[in-house]
Amino acid sequence: MMKKSFLIILTLTVMVFTQCTNNEVNNNINDQKNIDDQTIVTTQKALIEKFGSENNDQINRGVAHAASLWRASDGTVSEFEEFCLKQYIKDASEKEMVFNKVSKNLESLWGHQNKILLDLNKNMDEDNGPYHKIDAMFAGYSPEAHFSNDFYANKIAFVIALNFPPYSLDEKNEMGKNWSSLEWAYARLGDVFTARVPAELSQAISLANTNAGIYISEYNIYMGHLLNNENQKLFPEDMVLLSHWNLRDEIKSNYANKENGIEKQEMIYSVMKHIINQTIPEEVINSGEYDWNPFENKTYKEGNEIKLTAEPDTRYQQILNNFNANKAADEYYIDNNTFIKRAFSGAKSSPDDEAKEISQEEVEKLFDEYLSSPVVKEVGKLISKRLGRDLKPYDIWYDGFKARSSISEESLNVKTQSKYPNAKAFEADLVNMLKKLGWENERAEFIASKVSVDAARGSGHAWGAEMKAENAHLRTRISDKGMDYKGYNIAVHEFGHNVEQTISLHDVDYYMINGVPNTAFTEALAFIFQKRDLQLLGFKNDNIDKEYLENLDLYWSVFEIMGVSMVDMKVWKWLYENPDSNATQLKVAVINIANEVWNKYFAEVYGTTDEPILAIYSHMIASPLYLANYSFGHLIDFQIVQYLEGKDFSDEVDKIWSIGRVTPEIWMQKSVGESISIHPMIDAAEEALKHIN
Ligand SMILES: [Zn+2]
């Protein structure tokens, strides 16, 4: 796990509330654009006259972009024209000098903001003695909340917009093939100020998102109150499961239950269908006041049947709220003028942003190809054979491909606890770990010196530095008995992130391209490290089937998550085609879409049609269009891992993670030499099948 993904949710929410109280004058919805198309053309002409027509493209782009960000409060029409004439930089060396100054200052700003966040969150993240509620209040403070408004107010944003205009994703993928790293760095500076969404609209987006998050976080099912048709309770009295994550995990854990596992799984699936169809009695959500038989959808109080009303499509209202809030901001974006485009093609504008930078069309094409791979039927047959029964819809979560190691967890615990009694011991060993992985002494010492290890309160994370003067942080759980194997395994994963964070900050040509294209590219190195955890402890991998089983497990779980993500994407396309729909119409559409996706890709493998199970994911409600990240993240991961096989590991890692933050397409071309592809994973599944069968 990387820290960023969590951070962004927190800071976004907080950012908006801080903005609220300040009520920035220069970014409210009444502050209108005052530069019309005619003024843009006149200004472009005036600049071309002054600076020469060889700068046509840059001038036209820059003026149009600056105009899209300019508001009445920034100045009059003639002040805009004057500003452009005065601030446009024709001379290439002056432009590079200005770029270097901006870049250096942004490193300082972002690096220190990151450092402040790190400090203010220290007592939340680290096991640092007693926790007090004031710690959370500090953790909620966001030092970067005013960055963008300040930079419009002091006009630096307009200097950047005019001289370093942004490029669309298509342009980056096309023109960027031949860009130098300096040209890439210019383009990345251009991504910092791409759209100026009024504070009210950003607040509304954040509010809709927060509310959806709260709705989901309180969607618990009281399992001890579920009844089967014989009036029996199958689950422990005090078991409370959050939808959909815990419900799904409970289905998974019941594969090992030979006694009544299937009945429990059927009961959970029945609950899921009521959630999707919104036939769930509203009063059984997050409450154990009533007993509920989900098969017959009857509710009881002290043994007597009581009629309760169903949830009134609230689930779908949350999606609609997200849609309406995001759609309202569409007109402020030039290229990415729908939420779908922003979610897929959008570039990050600050270190805390998330970006995919793969177009939605491209993602859908990849997913369609994968979901149509014939090998799925063979894997399905194998699972059916292992289960000794026909497949059920919830077998999308089949959990039986896990390979067990012959080394007991206790003996691993003994080893890690004695080796790493505290965080400092682990930190001191980082150099040795890098050397075991092939790095030369000096290089290993450099990378290790940039990573600090802290004992975490939570399960662990890796937090990058954002400026060269600071260290990346590795957090993992360590009890007073020392680091157990679970904590060690996570720590090795996080260390992979830290190595990526260090290489991609220190070894890229320009600060503006530091980092990786998106989270998949850092997860890849983290998983590669994690896989080598036993090797680093001096053990040999003892299960020869392990890798084959893992590949089958991955193939099957990617198949599931791609199906879910396909539903998510098609729902958002439907929303844009039916912008005036209500929650009930949306519900019908989601169920239809889920059934269609099931019937197209899953039905033949499972032998049943019209199963809406793919619509159960909570991400669809609280993190719209996020799900695709998991799938193509796995694809990219796998492709990179395959590529590294048999190569000089440390040399390759140094080389490819110093490419920096170009687009995923260009990164893949520069590193593994081909586009993102589904084939390595499918080939591996086919090979694994041959072996296991
Ligand atoms: Zn990770």
Short mmCIF file of C-alpha atoms in Angstrom, two decimals, residues 122 245 272 373 403 408 411-412 422 429 538 661:
data_model
loop_
_atom_site.label_atom_id
_atom_site.label_comp_id
_atom_site.label_asym_id
_atom_site.label_seq_id
_atom_site.Cartn_x
_atom_site.Cartn_y
_atom_site.Cartn_z
CA LYS A 122 3.07 11.53 13.02
CA TRP A 245 -15.87 -6.05 1.56
CA MET A 272 -26.18 -8.97 -1.76
CA SER A 373 -10.10 -14.96 -23.31
CA ALA A 403 -0.30 -22.28 -2.01
CA SER A 408 5.60 -22.80 9.51
CA SER A 411 9.37 -20.52 12.75
CA LEU A 412 9.23 -17.49 10.46
CA ASN A 422 12.64 -2.84 16.60
CA ASP A 429 19.44 -3.97 7.56
CA GLY A 538 17.76 -16.86 3.68
CA ARG A 661 6.47 10.37 -14.82
#
